[in-house]
Amino acid sequence: MSGHGTPEPLRSMKAAPLKGEAHVPGDKSISHRSLILGAMAVGETRITGLLDGEDVLRTADAMRAFGAEVIEHGPGNWSVHGVGVGGFREPEDVVDCGNAGTGVRLIMGAMATTPITATFTGDASLRSRPMGRVTDPMALFGAQSYGRRGGRLPMTVVGAESPVPVRYKTPMPSAQVKSAVLLAGLNAPGETVVIEAEPTRDHSERMLRGFGADLSVVDTPEGRVITLKGHPELQPQTIDVPRDPSSAAFPVCAALIVEGSDVLVPNIGLNPTRAGLFETLRDMGADLTYENMREEGGEPVADLRARFSPDMKGIEVPPERAASMIDEYPILSVVASFASGVTSMHGVKELRVKESDRIDAMAKGLRANGVTVEEGEDWWEVTGLGAHGVPGGATVQARLDHRIAMSFLCLGMASANPVTVDDAAPVRTSFPVFEPLMTTLGARFERLNTP
Ligand code: S3P
């Protein structure tokens, strides 16, 4: 899939033992939310450690289009002068969210209860992803939307003139849908309630509270019930964005599969709604330890140390863990290829509607590199070939999906033959320093000419 300019093919060759410290960028989920909530507060929010990936830069531009003043003072150091809940102005042009599902879905929620109209679009990947999961609950608030067939972008959302509060049970485990409903609920009167059968990442809940919203979370037999009181005056905040566990996954997993590696990945949040991969790796027998465990801003944080782990075993990943590691299945499947035995992953049909169909993208790419993969609509299984058994040697398609590109670049660091990714440009959406950072640790990449 193309859609962002000239492809940038990149080849990953057998790495030297990966050694040293990997300082990964700021958390993508928290970066989007910092900008959006900052724009909905009254006054100046200061942000440090903001991810300067393309997805987040699109959200910064979008917040400007909706009337907030968003300024970059230096790397990671930003300020947002917000316009208050209900204070968004109508964008003068189409809002292009690039590759970012989180960006577009949260922003649709944030504007859907304000009487303005906005048209959203994105790159070829984002234009193929379903937006009905957000526009359905927005219709309950009184908003209207007009998109392409199947609820695809470009899409125009007409915000509700007189929004009503909503009680909504999310039909799939999705923090984006939950967050869109909560952000819409900010400008509705009364109480907006979201119920999720399985808990998903809870950054919106934590941050809304931090900005002064009245929000309660109660676990009931029906699921997690989140109640938000409408019309708060959000107070600007000072936010230090933690480093992204989903980006940490790449140097951690690369270290586990590259012979002789020992890598420290400092300051990684271990919020239980995000840390499922690390538990899974430890269940597989990975030499992955948490050093310097501490609490920061109410969240557990540790330095992760990952060492080459030649004796990992395939496992059945508990399906109830899926939401807490949903973005990490592609790189887990790479680790599984270097374990012995079968790793089975069930309850993961959401993977089919990410930046790409991630089961299909990984299955095809792994098979091309000599790994056996079985799949069904909501499950897949990878048969490991052991620490030295993966042939590699193929060129794979990244499909405009940063995590597919990075996963196969990690595969190539440990396989017998180099692995080529047809287009590594999407890596810039979430991890712009991936290539230099991994090179410093010992990875070897070769840039190729566009075919
Ligand atoms: C995100 C939620 C998840 C995740 C995405 C970021 C968020 O998406 O895959 O990368 O920041 O809320 P879903 O809500 O579609 O599961």
XYZ file of C-alpha atoms and ligand atoms in Angstrom:
467
model
C 0.000 0.000 0.000
C 1.402 3.371 -0.890
C 0.167 6.771 0.078
C 2.827 8.955 1.616
C 5.434 9.609 -1.080
C 8.513 7.758 -2.228
C 8.988 4.368 -0.514
C 12.196 3.987 1.505
C 13.344 0.346 1.311
C 15.588 -0.713 4.185
C 17.536 -3.939 4.667
C 18.366 -5.357 8.091
C 21.414 -7.594 8.295
C 22.699 -9.846 11.070
C 23.402 -7.513 13.989
C 26.414 -7.440 16.243
C 25.475 -8.323 19.837
C 23.143 -5.476 20.893
C 24.707 -3.616 23.823
C 24.030 -0.397 25.671
C 21.106 1.786 26.675
C 18.067 2.399 24.496
C 16.318 5.674 25.312
C 13.023 5.264 23.493
C 10.697 8.196 22.654
C 7.650 9.466 24.511
C 4.424 7.509 24.691
C 2.270 7.980 21.594
C -1.068 7.488 23.358
C -0.217 9.976 26.098
C 1.275 12.454 23.590
C -1.978 12.624 21.557
C -4.019 13.029 24.728
C -1.711 15.731 26.143
C -2.289 17.895 23.065
C -6.037 17.263 22.849
C -6.749 17.761 26.554
C -4.397 20.759 26.605
C -6.481 22.244 23.784
C -9.676 21.648 25.794
C -8.342 23.261 28.978
C -8.394 27.002 29.641
C -4.829 28.372 29.786
C -1.357 27.025 29.149
C -0.465 23.341 29.386
C 3.304 22.620 29.317
C 4.490 19.302 27.965
C 7.946 17.724 28.052
C 8.940 14.420 26.507
C 6.263 14.693 23.800
C 6.764 12.168 20.995
C 7.757 14.087 17.864
C 6.525 11.324 15.566
C 4.412 12.159 12.535
C 1.167 10.909 14.116
C 1.497 13.321 17.013
C 2.607 16.226 14.809
C -0.652 15.763 12.866
C -2.614 16.021 16.090
C -0.709 19.213 16.979
C -1.667 20.673 13.571
C -5.267 19.569 14.070
C -5.481 21.282 17.455
C -4.213 24.482 15.791
C -6.932 24.109 13.159
C -9.527 23.879 15.942
C -8.240 27.137 17.470
C -5.670 26.180 20.121
C -2.215 27.755 20.115
C 0.309 24.922 19.975
C 3.998 25.832 20.152
C 7.118 23.669 19.978
C 9.845 25.259 22.118
C 12.494 22.578 21.544
C 12.732 18.804 21.184
C 9.844 17.286 23.160
C 9.112 20.619 24.839
C 5.702 22.021 23.901
C 3.007 24.348 25.141
C -0.703 24.386 24.348
C -2.974 27.369 25.005
C -6.358 25.719 25.210
C -9.722 27.152 24.230
C -11.783 25.332 26.870
C -14.436 22.604 26.644
C -16.846 23.616 23.860
C -14.453 26.319 22.628
C -13.222 24.686 19.416
C -13.618 26.817 16.296
C -14.484 25.334 12.921
C -11.386 24.316 10.908
C -11.051 26.221 7.641
C -9.745 23.234 5.743
C -9.773 19.441 5.761
C -8.072 17.976 8.853
C -5.477 15.442 7.698
C -4.578 13.019 10.494
C -1.974 11.164 8.394
C -1.568 7.574 9.611
C -3.045 8.134 13.078
C -6.142 6.180 14.105
C -5.809 7.464 17.648
C -5.505 11.057 16.448
C -8.544 11.052 14.175
C -10.825 9.051 16.478
C -10.064 11.070 19.597
C -10.383 14.378 17.750
C -13.722 13.331 16.238
C -14.916 12.636 19.772
C -13.555 15.907 21.105
C -15.398 18.010 18.470
C -18.618 15.991 18.096
C -20.510 17.813 20.854
C -19.576 21.321 19.668
C -21.741 22.915 16.939
C -19.042 23.035 14.266
C -18.377 20.960 11.170
C -15.065 19.320 10.301
C -13.923 17.068 7.480
C -11.238 14.484 8.266
C -8.923 12.487 6.045
C -5.685 10.546 6.310
C -3.196 8.440 4.358
C -4.185 5.307 2.417
C -3.933 3.177 5.574
C -6.145 5.452 7.675
C -8.641 5.889 4.831
C -9.149 2.115 4.830
C -9.918 1.860 8.574
C -13.421 1.759 10.074
C -14.673 4.987 11.668
C -18.220 3.747 12.367
C -17.025 2.512 15.751
C -16.669 6.200 16.715
C -19.416 7.827 14.643
C -22.065 5.360 15.986
C -21.721 6.589 19.573
C -21.291 10.191 18.330
C -24.747 9.895 16.707
C -26.174 9.110 20.160
C -24.830 12.464 21.373
C -26.619 14.130 18.413
C -23.705 14.466 15.964
C -24.032 13.514 12.294
C -21.381 12.099 10.010
C -21.030 11.628 6.276
C -18.197 9.430 5.125
C -17.377 7.009 2.361
C -19.105 3.636 2.280
C -18.214 1.409 5.215
C -17.690 4.472 7.410
C -14.353 5.307 5.825
C -12.504 8.636 5.576
C -12.723 11.252 4.162
C -15.589 11.967 6.516
C -17.434 15.079 7.604
C -18.657 15.288 11.182
C -21.362 17.803 12.059
C -21.147 18.433 15.793
C -24.332 18.310 17.883
C -26.132 21.643 18.470
C -27.694 20.420 21.731
C -25.768 17.350 22.813
C -27.303 14.833 25.186
C -25.257 12.603 27.503
C -24.762 8.990 26.512
C -24.515 5.601 28.192
C -22.442 3.417 25.890
C -21.170 -0.132 26.088
C -18.192 -0.466 23.751
C -18.846 -3.322 21.289
C -15.124 -4.139 20.981
C -12.161 -3.649 23.333
C -10.966 -0.210 22.171
C -9.372 2.589 24.134
C -9.887 4.841 21.127
C -13.656 4.336 21.147
C -13.834 4.685 24.932
C -11.762 7.875 24.769
C -13.809 9.372 21.929
C -16.990 8.894 23.977
C -15.421 10.414 27.096
C -14.066 13.414 25.167
C -17.490 13.966 23.583
C -19.073 13.671 27.032
C -17.036 16.647 28.241
C -19.335 19.039 26.362
C -22.613 17.220 27.067
C -24.734 18.024 30.125
C -25.197 15.460 32.904
C -23.252 12.216 33.100
C -21.766 10.269 30.213
C -21.101 6.610 30.982
C -18.837 4.176 29.107
C -18.877 0.488 29.937
C -16.123 -1.781 28.691
C -16.312 -5.554 29.039
C -12.512 -5.838 29.088
C -10.340 -3.037 30.457
C -8.252 -1.237 27.825
C -5.484 1.325 28.288
C -6.690 3.876 30.831
C -4.660 6.980 29.960
C -7.767 9.024 29.129
C -9.332 8.280 32.502
C -6.133 9.118 34.398
C -5.448 12.269 32.400
C -9.045 13.567 32.478
C -8.887 13.308 36.263
C -5.499 15.038 36.214
C -7.035 17.923 34.219
C -9.741 18.238 36.897
C -12.676 16.349 35.372
C -15.030 14.527 37.724
C -14.638 10.911 36.608
C -15.209 7.641 38.451
C -14.242 4.094 37.502
C -16.047 1.110 39.051
C -15.509 -2.568 38.224
C -18.856 -4.393 38.108
C -19.990 -7.821 36.844
C -21.043 -6.025 33.632
C -17.545 -4.684 33.137
C -15.642 -1.512 33.900
C -18.056 1.412 34.275
C -16.581 4.879 33.685
C -18.740 7.864 34.573
C -17.848 11.419 33.569
C -19.646 14.614 34.610
C -20.117 16.971 31.688
C -19.080 20.631 31.430
C -16.013 20.685 33.639
C -13.594 23.574 33.379
C -10.416 21.671 32.589
C -7.325 23.084 34.312
C -4.085 23.328 32.323
C -1.390 20.893 33.430
C 2.347 20.334 33.403
C 2.902 16.940 31.797
C 6.080 14.897 31.543
C 5.232 12.227 28.976
C 6.625 8.813 30.004
C 8.540 6.692 27.499
C 6.496 4.388 25.319
C 6.360 0.705 26.345
C 5.199 -0.115 22.799
C 8.413 1.404 21.399
C 10.498 -0.207 24.176
C 9.187 -3.532 22.875
C 11.483 -3.325 19.813
C 14.923 -3.004 21.485
C 13.776 -5.423 24.226
C 12.679 -8.095 21.748
C 15.667 -7.546 19.459
C 17.992 -8.105 22.430
C 16.226 -11.381 23.276
C 16.841 -12.838 19.797
C 20.284 -11.420 18.848
C 23.096 -13.595 20.176
C 25.215 -12.026 22.921
C 22.919 -9.031 23.540
C 22.437 -7.139 26.801
C 20.356 -3.966 26.532
C 18.953 -1.618 29.164
C 15.780 0.305 28.280
C 15.355 2.910 31.034
C 12.187 4.572 32.386
C 9.465 2.416 30.939
C 5.959 2.690 32.333
C 4.513 -0.652 33.420
C 0.882 0.483 33.628
C -0.920 -2.893 33.744
C -3.124 -1.858 30.801
C 0.038 -1.639 28.642
C 2.545 -4.165 29.996
C 1.129 -7.477 28.729
C 4.011 -8.114 26.316
C 6.660 -8.055 29.033
C 4.706 -10.567 31.144
C 4.268 -12.782 28.094
C 7.985 -12.685 27.273
C 8.806 -13.665 30.849
C 6.284 -16.532 30.605
C 8.201 -17.694 27.507
C 11.408 -17.811 29.518
C 12.940 -14.551 28.321
C 15.806 -13.106 30.331
C 13.952 -9.840 30.942
C 14.250 -8.147 34.304
C 12.721 -5.034 35.838
C 15.394 -2.930 37.541
C 14.952 0.110 39.756
C 11.166 -0.411 40.143
C 9.532 2.826 41.307
C 6.385 4.941 41.040
C 6.212 8.083 38.939
C 3.067 10.164 38.627
C 1.127 7.314 40.218
C 2.293 4.775 37.620
C 4.749 1.882 38.058
C 8.001 2.523 36.179
C 11.138 0.371 35.730
C 14.315 0.092 33.721
C 14.002 -3.011 31.551
C 17.040 -5.209 31.025
C 16.850 -7.721 28.190
C 19.521 -10.299 27.413
C 19.852 -12.855 24.624
C 17.526 -15.736 25.514
C 18.270 -18.855 23.449
C 15.899 -21.112 25.419
C 12.536 -19.397 25.032
C 9.480 -21.657 24.660
C 6.274 -21.037 22.756
C 3.192 -20.488 24.926
C -0.531 -19.920 24.656
C -0.917 -16.194 25.208
C -3.898 -15.699 27.556
C -6.649 -14.029 25.464
C -7.644 -11.832 28.416
C -4.197 -10.252 28.140
C -4.798 -9.136 24.542
C -5.890 -5.552 25.241
C -2.789 -4.879 27.335
C -0.451 -5.867 24.484
C -2.568 -5.277 21.389
C 0.139 -3.293 19.565
C 2.842 -5.804 20.489
C 1.619 -8.957 18.711
C 3.675 -8.275 15.566
C 6.973 -8.111 17.461
C 5.884 -10.983 19.741
C 5.407 -13.135 16.629
C 9.007 -12.367 15.677
C 10.247 -13.481 19.111
C 8.012 -16.571 18.824
C 9.811 -17.464 15.578
C 13.078 -17.757 17.545
C 11.523 -19.769 20.431
C 10.961 -23.513 20.392
C 7.432 -24.833 19.993
C 4.189 -23.128 19.103
C 3.055 -19.714 20.306
C -0.692 -19.335 19.933
C -2.485 -16.015 20.093
C -6.278 -15.997 20.408
C -8.939 -13.311 20.818
C -7.067 -10.884 18.599
C -9.419 -9.990 15.739
C -8.818 -6.268 16.441
C -5.379 -6.842 14.872
C -7.120 -7.029 11.502
C -8.187 -3.341 11.646
C -4.993 -1.670 12.796
C -2.719 0.398 10.500
C -2.779 -2.791 8.434
C -4.341 -6.247 8.863
C -1.512 -7.188 11.173
C -2.223 -10.931 11.250
C -2.143 -11.093 7.456
C 0.897 -8.798 7.152
C 2.943 -10.748 9.708
C 1.784 -14.183 8.528
C 2.753 -13.469 4.903
C 6.074 -11.868 5.866
C 7.040 -14.581 8.346
C 6.182 -17.353 5.869
C 8.292 -15.641 3.223
C 11.165 -15.774 5.721
C 10.737 -19.505 6.380
C 8.484 -19.494 9.465
C 5.276 -21.553 9.664
C 2.173 -19.547 10.598
C -1.434 -20.762 10.885
C -4.255 -18.255 11.153
C -8.018 -17.813 11.565
C -10.206 -14.732 11.793
C -9.292 -13.958 15.407
C -6.279 -16.174 16.131
C -2.872 -17.135 14.798
C -0.080 -19.524 15.709
C 3.625 -19.279 15.032
C 5.836 -22.369 15.094
C 9.232 -21.410 16.441
C 12.468 -22.553 14.815
C 14.758 -21.954 17.783
C 17.365 -19.263 18.442
C 19.395 -20.010 15.292
C 16.755 -21.516 13.024
C 15.057 -18.649 11.138
C 16.242 -18.480 7.498
C 15.115 -14.902 6.666
C 16.167 -13.646 3.231
C 12.846 -12.223 1.978
C 11.550 -8.779 1.104
C 8.349 -7.971 2.997
C 5.681 -5.313 2.655
C 5.273 -2.842 5.492
C 1.790 -1.791 4.272
C 2.156 1.737 5.730
C 2.385 0.145 9.180
C 5.236 1.247 11.440
C 5.006 -1.798 13.709
C 5.135 -4.225 10.782
C 8.220 -2.432 9.422
C 10.050 -2.424 12.770
C 9.106 -6.039 13.523
C 10.665 -7.325 10.295
C 13.740 -5.128 10.721
C 14.200 -6.830 14.125
C 13.715 -10.256 12.493
C 16.549 -9.488 10.082
C 18.906 -8.710 12.984
C 18.813 -12.370 14.056
C 17.877 -14.436 10.975
C 20.462 -16.280 8.874
C 19.900 -13.993 5.870
C 19.071 -10.271 5.667
C 15.439 -9.141 5.651
C 14.302 -6.215 3.513
C 11.326 -4.007 4.290
C 9.882 -2.405 1.144
C 9.199 0.903 2.901
C 10.532 1.937 6.306
C 9.163 5.509 6.119
C 6.126 4.680 8.339
C 8.518 4.078 11.254
C 8.596 7.865 11.624
C 4.966 7.877 12.801
C 5.871 6.507 16.245
C 9.642 5.927 16.559
C 11.536 8.475 14.424
C 14.920 7.550 15.940
C 14.501 3.787 15.536
C 17.230 3.407 12.903
C 20.013 5.459 14.598
C 19.129 4.124 18.043
C 19.204 0.479 16.970
C 22.397 1.126 14.967
C 24.100 2.492 18.083
C 23.195 -0.743 19.884
C 24.689 -2.902 17.112
C 22.059 -3.240 14.369
C 23.180 -3.084 10.723
C 20.902 -1.482 8.157
C 21.405 -0.775 4.495
C 19.308 1.819 2.659
C 18.354 0.620 -0.797
C 17.329 2.527 -3.862
C 13.636 2.690 -4.559
C 12.758 -0.268 -6.796
C -4.661 3.457 21.340
C -5.532 2.406 21.417
C -5.355 1.143 20.675
C -3.945 1.004 20.120
C -3.449 2.273 19.493
C -3.434 3.400 20.519
C -4.937 4.671 22.116
O -6.260 1.135 19.583
O -3.893 -0.042 19.185
O -2.145 2.118 18.987
O -4.036 5.515 22.279
O -6.080 4.806 22.610
P -7.762 0.568 19.727
O -8.556 1.493 20.541
O -8.267 0.500 18.300
O -7.612 -0.790 20.338
